[in-house]
Amino acid sequence: MTSRPSFHLHDYLTARREIINAELNNLLRSSDPSRRIVEAMRYALIGSGKRLRPILCIAAAEAAGGNYKDVLPAACALEMIHTYSLIHDDLPSMDDDRLRRGKSTCHVAFDEATAILAGDALLTLAFEILANPDDTHSSDLEIRLKVIRMIARAAGYCGMIEGQMRDIRFEGKPLSPDKLKSLYALKTGALINVAVESGAQLAGCASKKIVALTDYADYIGLAFQVADDILNVEGDPDRMGKAVGTDAVRKKNTYPALLGLDASKALAGELVCSALAVLASFDYSAEPLRMIARYIIERKR
Ligand code: GRG
């Protein structure tokens, strides 16, 4: 009898990050690096990000029987969209943060106008990559079109942007747990969900499995945000590469503010258990997704 190979999340994350970072570099290489806009895009994109969304896209493709090569451009496009959202979120007109990914935020390192344009440029480049006709890996055009639309909706005014709008509008005004949950489903959950679904779709996953994978993504998306709220209270700013304690200062609606720290930690644990339960019918190929679910609430950054 052959025994199952043991799975090491750290090695998996390191290997996938290397592939993603190399491809992100490659995708920006064609642009003249001395141009100020390219310099700002590269500054924000290349560095110490966890690459969670592209890794989820790849892990979902693998769980669906596909290969990382099938989804690498889409995975990189998702990281560009995520990075754009961080650049804009850090702007003086939004959260006015000075530290991100262990270094000065883009508008501090460059200037506000350049940071706005770098965010815009990463967002549009993401869709240029998704629609690239020379990408021979994911050949089914109907699926690619569906994925492009899904990603646009998740990032746009019915997804992440609406979540950010609510976050700003409700700052300092108490929200019910249900309203906070739907705000987070939009602000953070939508992009995490579409990372998983696009990976599965591009790998040709059967629709029944896609339902399970998107349920998994909903659970871990919320768990990720609850963990982020907890880290904002008790995380180590040096390890996280960004300021902590900022949510309380801004009177943001968060799970620790609403439920307290202990109940928030319990909730994060329950969400991960639910995420694992919906993957019960998946074989060993879903092991990365299972381990990532656990990592999401155990991480220190
Ligand atoms: C400005 C359109 C627009 C949207 C902003 C996602 C978002 C909406 C803002 C980010 C601010 C924030 C702290 C959100 C909470 C969760 C989150 C998305 C954290 C950052 O993501 P990580 O931890 O970051 O995956 P890295 O740097 O590892 O990629």
CSV table of C-alpha atoms and ligand atoms in Angstrom, one decimal:
chain,number,residue,atom,x,y,z
A,1,MET,CA,0.0,0.0,0.0
A,2,THR,CA,1.4,3.5,-0.9
A,3,SER,CA,1.1,6.0,1.9
A,4,ARG,CA,-0.1,9.6,1.2
A,5,PRO,CA,2.7,12.1,0.8
A,6,SER,CA,2.8,14.4,3.8
A,7,PHE,CA,1.8,18.0,3.0
A,8,HIS,CA,3.9,20.9,4.2
A,9,LEU,CA,2.0,24.2,3.9
A,10,HIS,CA,5.1,26.4,4.4
A,11,ASP,CA,6.9,24.7,1.4
A,12,TYR,CA,3.7,24.9,-0.7
A,13,LEU,CA,3.2,28.6,0.1
A,14,THR,CA,6.9,29.4,-0.6
A,15,ALA,CA,6.9,27.5,-3.9
A,16,ARG,CA,3.7,29.1,-5.1
A,17,ARG,CA,4.8,32.6,-4.0
A,18,GLU,CA,8.0,32.1,-6.0
A,19,ILE,CA,6.1,31.2,-9.1
A,20,ILE,CA,3.7,34.1,-8.7
A,21,ASN,CA,6.4,36.7,-7.9
A,22,ALA,CA,8.4,35.6,-11.0
A,23,GLU,CA,5.4,35.9,-13.2
A,24,LEU,CA,4.4,39.3,-11.7
A,25,ASN,CA,8.0,40.5,-12.4
A,26,ASN,CA,7.7,39.1,-15.9
A,27,LEU,CA,4.4,40.9,-16.6
A,28,LEU,CA,5.9,44.2,-15.6
A,29,ARG,CA,9.2,43.6,-17.4
A,30,SER,CA,7.9,44.6,-20.8
A,31,SER,CA,7.3,48.1,-19.5
A,32,ASP,CA,10.2,50.6,-19.3
A,33,PRO,CA,11.1,50.5,-15.6
A,34,SER,CA,12.4,54.0,-15.7
A,35,ARG,CA,8.9,55.4,-16.3
A,36,ARG,CA,7.6,56.9,-13.0
A,37,ILE,CA,4.2,55.1,-13.3
A,38,VAL,CA,5.9,51.7,-13.8
A,39,GLU,CA,8.2,52.4,-10.9
A,40,ALA,CA,5.2,53.1,-8.7
A,41,MET,CA,3.3,50.0,-9.9
A,42,ARG,CA,6.4,47.9,-9.3
A,43,TYR,CA,7.0,49.5,-5.9
A,44,ALA,CA,3.5,48.5,-4.7
A,45,LEU,CA,3.2,45.1,-6.4
A,46,ILE,CA,6.6,43.5,-5.9
A,47,GLY,CA,7.5,42.8,-2.3
A,48,SER,CA,6.3,41.1,0.8
A,49,GLY,CA,2.6,40.5,0.2
A,50,LYS,CA,1.3,37.1,1.2
A,51,ARG,CA,-0.1,36.5,-2.3
A,52,LEU,CA,-3.1,34.9,-0.7
A,53,ARG,CA,-5.6,35.5,-3.5
A,54,PRO,CA,-3.3,34.2,-6.3
A,55,ILE,CA,-2.4,31.2,-4.2
A,56,LEU,CA,-6.1,30.4,-3.6
A,57,CYS,CA,-6.8,30.7,-7.3
A,58,ILE,CA,-4.0,28.1,-8.0
A,59,ALA,CA,-5.0,25.8,-5.1
A,60,ALA,CA,-8.6,25.8,-6.3
A,61,ALA,CA,-7.5,24.9,-9.8
A,62,GLU,CA,-5.4,22.1,-8.3
A,63,ALA,CA,-8.3,20.9,-6.2
A,64,ALA,CA,-10.3,20.8,-9.5
A,65,GLY,CA,-7.7,18.6,-11.1
A,66,GLY,CA,-5.9,21.4,-13.0
A,67,ASN,CA,-2.4,22.7,-13.1
A,68,TYR,CA,-1.0,26.1,-11.8
A,69,LYS,CA,0.0,27.0,-15.4
A,70,ASP,CA,-3.7,27.0,-16.4
A,71,VAL,CA,-4.4,29.9,-14.0
A,72,LEU,CA,-1.2,31.8,-13.5
A,73,PRO,CA,-2.1,34.8,-15.5
A,74,ALA,CA,-5.5,35.1,-13.8
A,75,ALA,CA,-3.8,34.6,-10.4
A,76,CYS,CA,-1.4,37.5,-11.2
A,77,ALA,CA,-4.3,39.6,-12.4
A,78,LEU,CA,-6.1,39.0,-9.0
A,79,GLU,CA,-2.9,40.1,-7.1
A,80,MET,CA,-2.8,43.3,-9.2
A,81,ILE,CA,-6.4,44.1,-8.4
A,82,HIS,CA,-5.8,43.4,-4.7
A,83,THR,CA,-2.7,45.7,-4.8
A,84,TYR,CA,-4.6,48.5,-6.5
A,85,SER,CA,-7.2,48.2,-3.7
A,86,LEU,CA,-4.5,48.5,-1.0
A,87,ILE,CA,-2.9,51.5,-2.7
A,88,HIS,CA,-6.2,53.3,-2.9
A,89,ASP,CA,-7.3,52.2,0.6
A,90,ASP,CA,-4.1,53.8,2.1
A,91,LEU,CA,-4.7,57.2,0.4
A,92,PRO,CA,-5.2,60.3,2.6
A,93,SER,CA,-8.8,60.5,1.5
A,94,MET,CA,-9.4,56.9,2.7
A,95,ASP,CA,-7.5,55.3,5.6
A,96,ASP,CA,-4.5,57.7,5.3
A,97,ASP,CA,-2.0,54.9,6.2
A,98,ARG,CA,1.8,55.4,5.9
A,99,LEU,CA,3.0,51.9,6.2
A,100,ARG,CA,2.1,48.9,4.0
A,101,ARG,CA,3.9,45.6,3.4
A,102,GLY,CA,6.7,46.7,5.7
A,103,LYS,CA,7.5,49.9,3.8
A,104,SER,CA,6.1,53.4,3.1
A,105,THR,CA,2.7,53.4,1.4
A,106,CYS,CA,2.7,54.3,-2.3
A,107,HIS,CA,1.5,57.8,-1.9
A,108,VAL,CA,4.2,58.5,0.8
A,109,ALA,CA,7.0,57.0,-1.3
A,110,PHE,CA,5.8,58.8,-4.5
A,111,ASP,CA,3.0,61.3,-4.2
A,112,GLU,CA,-0.8,61.1,-4.1
A,113,ALA,CA,-1.5,61.6,-7.8
A,114,THR,CA,1.1,59.0,-8.7
A,115,ALA,CA,-0.4,56.5,-6.2
A,116,ILE,CA,-3.9,57.0,-7.6
A,117,LEU,CA,-2.6,56.4,-11.1
A,118,ALA,CA,-0.5,53.4,-10.1
A,119,GLY,CA,-3.7,51.8,-8.6
A,120,ASP,CA,-5.7,52.6,-11.7
A,121,ALA,CA,-2.9,51.2,-13.9
A,122,LEU,CA,-2.7,47.9,-12.0
A,123,LEU,CA,-6.5,47.5,-12.2
A,124,THR,CA,-6.5,48.1,-15.9
A,125,LEU,CA,-3.4,45.9,-16.5
A,126,ALA,CA,-5.2,43.1,-14.7
A,127,PHE,CA,-8.0,43.1,-17.2
A,128,GLU,CA,-5.5,43.4,-20.1
A,129,ILE,CA,-3.8,40.2,-18.8
A,130,LEU,CA,-7.1,38.4,-18.3
A,131,ALA,CA,-8.2,39.2,-21.9
A,132,ASN,CA,-4.8,38.4,-23.5
A,133,PRO,CA,-5.5,36.3,-26.7
A,134,ASP,CA,-1.9,35.0,-26.7
A,135,ASP,CA,-2.5,33.2,-23.4
A,136,THR,CA,-2.7,29.6,-24.7
A,137,HIS,CA,-3.2,27.8,-21.4
A,138,SER,CA,-6.9,28.5,-20.7
A,139,SER,CA,-8.2,28.0,-24.2
A,140,ASP,CA,-11.9,27.8,-23.6
A,141,LEU,CA,-13.0,31.4,-24.6
A,142,GLU,CA,-16.5,31.1,-23.1
A,143,ILE,CA,-15.1,30.2,-19.7
A,144,ARG,CA,-12.5,33.0,-19.9
A,145,LEU,CA,-15.2,35.5,-20.7
A,146,LYS,CA,-17.2,34.3,-17.8
A,147,VAL,CA,-14.2,34.6,-15.5
A,148,ILE,CA,-13.4,38.1,-16.7
A,149,ARG,CA,-17.0,39.2,-16.0
A,150,MET,CA,-17.0,37.5,-12.6
A,151,ILE,CA,-13.8,39.2,-11.6
A,152,ALA,CA,-15.0,42.6,-12.8
A,153,ARG,CA,-18.2,42.2,-10.7
A,154,ALA,CA,-16.3,41.1,-7.6
A,155,ALA,CA,-13.9,44.0,-7.8
A,156,GLY,CA,-16.5,46.6,-8.9
A,157,TYR,CA,-19.4,48.6,-7.5
A,158,CYS,CA,-21.4,45.5,-6.6
A,159,GLY,CA,-18.5,43.9,-4.8
A,160,MET,CA,-15.3,45.2,-3.3
A,161,ILE,CA,-16.0,48.9,-4.1
A,162,GLU,CA,-19.4,48.7,-2.5
A,163,GLY,CA,-17.8,47.1,0.6
A,164,GLN,CA,-15.3,50.0,0.8
A,165,MET,CA,-18.1,52.5,0.4
A,166,ARG,CA,-20.0,51.0,3.3
A,167,ASP,CA,-16.9,50.8,5.4
A,168,ILE,CA,-16.4,54.6,4.9
A,169,ARG,CA,-20.0,55.5,5.3
A,170,PHE,CA,-20.5,53.5,8.5
A,171,GLU,CA,-17.3,54.6,10.3
A,172,GLY,CA,-18.2,55.6,13.8
A,173,LYS,CA,-21.7,54.4,13.4
A,174,PRO,CA,-22.5,51.0,15.1
A,175,LEU,CA,-23.5,48.2,12.7
A,176,SER,CA,-25.4,45.0,13.5
A,177,PRO,CA,-23.5,41.7,13.2
A,178,ASP,CA,-25.5,40.9,10.0
A,179,LYS,CA,-24.7,44.3,8.4
A,180,LEU,CA,-21.0,43.9,9.3
A,181,LYS,CA,-21.0,40.4,7.8
A,182,SER,CA,-22.4,41.6,4.5
A,183,LEU,CA,-20.0,44.6,4.5
A,184,TYR,CA,-17.1,42.2,4.9
A,185,ALA,CA,-18.5,39.8,2.3
A,186,LEU,CA,-18.2,42.6,-0.2
A,187,LYS,CA,-15.0,44.4,0.9
A,188,THR,CA,-12.8,41.4,1.5
A,189,GLY,CA,-14.9,38.3,0.7
A,190,ALA,CA,-15.8,39.1,-2.9
A,191,LEU,CA,-12.2,39.0,-4.2
A,192,ILE,CA,-11.3,35.9,-2.2
A,193,ASN,CA,-14.4,34.2,-3.4
A,194,VAL,CA,-13.7,35.0,-7.1
A,195,ALA,CA,-10.1,33.9,-6.7
A,196,VAL,CA,-11.3,30.5,-5.7
A,197,GLU,CA,-14.1,30.3,-8.3
A,198,SER,CA,-12.0,31.6,-11.2
A,199,GLY,CA,-9.3,29.0,-10.4
A,200,ALA,CA,-11.8,26.3,-10.4
A,201,GLN,CA,-13.6,27.5,-13.6
A,202,LEU,CA,-10.4,27.9,-15.6
A,203,ALA,CA,-9.4,24.4,-14.6
A,204,GLY,CA,-12.7,23.1,-16.0
A,205,CYS,CA,-14.2,22.1,-12.6
A,206,ALA,CA,-17.7,20.4,-12.5
A,207,SER,CA,-20.5,22.7,-11.3
A,208,LYS,CA,-21.3,20.7,-8.1
A,209,LYS,CA,-17.7,21.0,-7.0
A,210,ILE,CA,-17.7,24.7,-7.8
A,211,VAL,CA,-20.6,25.2,-5.4
A,212,ALA,CA,-18.6,23.5,-2.6
A,213,LEU,CA,-15.5,25.6,-3.5
A,214,THR,CA,-17.4,28.9,-3.4
A,215,ASP,CA,-19.0,27.9,0.0
A,216,TYR,CA,-15.4,27.2,1.2
A,217,ALA,CA,-14.4,30.6,-0.1
A,218,ASP,CA,-17.2,32.4,1.7
A,219,TYR,CA,-16.2,30.8,5.0
A,220,ILE,CA,-12.5,31.5,4.7
A,221,GLY,CA,-13.2,35.0,3.3
A,222,LEU,CA,-15.0,36.0,6.5
A,223,ALA,CA,-12.5,34.1,8.7
A,224,PHE,CA,-9.7,36.0,7.0
A,225,GLN,CA,-11.4,39.3,7.8
A,226,VAL,CA,-12.2,38.3,11.4
A,227,ALA,CA,-8.5,37.3,11.8
A,228,ASP,CA,-7.5,40.7,10.3
A,229,ASP,CA,-9.6,42.5,12.8
A,230,ILE,CA,-8.0,40.5,15.7
A,231,LEU,CA,-4.5,41.2,14.3
A,232,ASN,CA,-5.4,44.9,14.3
A,233,VAL,CA,-5.9,44.7,18.0
A,234,GLU,CA,-3.2,42.3,19.2
A,235,GLY,CA,-0.8,41.8,16.2
A,236,ASP,CA,2.9,42.8,16.1
A,237,PRO,CA,3.3,45.8,13.8
A,238,ASP,CA,6.9,44.7,12.9
A,239,ARG,CA,5.8,41.3,11.8
A,240,MET,CA,2.7,42.6,10.0
A,241,GLY,CA,4.5,45.5,8.2
A,242,LYS,CA,1.7,47.9,8.9
A,243,ALA,CA,0.2,49.8,11.8
A,244,VAL,CA,-2.0,48.1,14.4
A,245,GLY,CA,-4.7,49.6,16.7
A,246,THR,CA,-5.9,51.8,13.8
A,247,ASP,CA,-9.4,50.4,13.7
A,248,ALA,CA,-10.2,51.5,17.3
A,249,VAL,CA,-8.8,54.9,16.7
A,250,ARG,CA,-11.0,55.3,13.6
A,251,LYS,CA,-14.0,53.8,15.4
A,252,LYS,CA,-14.3,51.2,12.7
A,253,ASN,CA,-16.9,48.5,12.9
A,254,THR,CA,-15.0,45.3,13.5
A,255,TYR,CA,-15.7,41.9,15.1
A,256,PRO,CA,-13.6,42.5,18.2
A,257,ALA,CA,-15.4,45.9,18.7
A,258,LEU,CA,-18.8,44.2,18.2
A,259,LEU,CA,-18.3,40.8,19.9
A,260,GLY,CA,-15.1,41.1,21.9
A,261,LEU,CA,-11.8,39.3,21.3
A,262,ASP,CA,-12.7,35.9,22.7
A,263,ALA,CA,-15.9,35.6,20.8
A,264,SER,CA,-14.2,36.8,17.6
A,265,LYS,CA,-11.5,34.1,17.9
A,266,ALA,CA,-14.2,31.5,18.5
A,267,LEU,CA,-16.1,32.7,15.4
A,268,ALA,CA,-12.9,32.5,13.3
A,269,GLY,CA,-12.4,28.9,14.4
A,270,GLU,CA,-16.0,28.0,13.6
A,271,LEU,CA,-15.8,29.5,10.2
A,272,VAL,CA,-12.7,27.4,9.4
A,273,CYS,CA,-14.4,24.2,10.6
A,274,SER,CA,-17.3,25.0,8.3
A,275,ALA,CA,-14.9,25.6,5.4
A,276,LEU,CA,-13.2,22.2,6.0
A,277,ALA,CA,-16.6,20.5,6.2
A,278,VAL,CA,-17.7,21.6,2.8
A,279,LEU,CA,-14.5,20.2,1.3
A,280,ALA,CA,-15.2,16.7,2.9
A,281,SER,CA,-15.9,15.1,-0.5
A,282,PHE,CA,-12.6,16.3,-2.0
A,283,ASP,CA,-9.6,14.1,-2.2
A,284,TYR,CA,-6.0,14.8,-1.3
A,285,SER,CA,-5.7,17.4,-4.1
A,286,ALA,CA,-7.7,19.8,-1.9
A,287,GLU,CA,-5.1,19.5,0.9
A,288,PRO,CA,-3.6,23.0,0.1
A,289,LEU,CA,-7.1,24.6,0.4
A,290,ARG,CA,-7.6,22.8,3.8
A,291,MET,CA,-4.3,23.9,5.1
A,292,ILE,CA,-4.8,27.5,3.9
A,293,ALA,CA,-8.1,27.6,5.8
A,294,ARG,CA,-6.2,26.8,9.0
A,295,TYR,CA,-3.4,29.2,8.2
A,296,ILE,CA,-5.8,32.1,7.6
A,297,ILE,CA,-6.6,32.3,11.3
A,298,GLU,CA,-3.3,31.2,12.7
A,299,ARG,CA,-1.2,33.7,10.7
A,300,LYS,CA,0.7,36.4,12.5
A,301,ARG,CA,0.7,38.8,9.5
B,1,GRG,C1,-10.1,51.1,-2.3
B,1,GRG,C2,-11.5,50.0,-4.0
B,1,GRG,C3,-10.9,50.0,-2.7
B,1,GRG,C4,-11.1,48.9,-2.0
B,1,GRG,C5,-10.4,48.7,-0.7
B,1,GRG,C6,-9.6,45.4,0.3
B,1,GRG,C7,-9.8,46.8,0.7
B,1,GRG,C8,-10.9,47.5,0.0
B,1,GRG,C9,-9.0,47.5,1.5
B,1,GRG,C10,-7.9,46.9,2.2
B,1,GRG,C11,-7.8,47.4,3.6
B,1,GRG,C12,-7.9,46.3,4.5
B,1,GRG,C13,-6.9,46.4,5.7
B,1,GRG,C14,-8.8,45.4,4.4
B,1,GRG,C15,-8.9,44.3,5.4
B,1,GRG,C16,-8.4,42.9,4.9
B,1,GRG,C17,-7.4,43.0,3.9
B,1,GRG,C18,-7.8,43.0,2.5
B,1,GRG,C19,-6.1,43.1,4.2
B,1,GRG,C20,-5.0,43.1,3.3
B,1,GRG,O1,-4.8,41.9,2.6
B,1,GRG,P1,-3.6,40.9,2.9
B,1,GRG,O2,-3.5,40.7,4.4
B,1,GRG,O3,-2.4,41.8,2.4
B,1,GRG,O4,-3.8,39.7,2.1
B,1,GRG,P2,-1.0,41.4,1.7
B,1,GRG,O5,-0.2,42.6,1.9
B,1,GRG,O6,-0.4,40.2,2.4
B,1,GRG,O7,-1.4,41.1,0.3
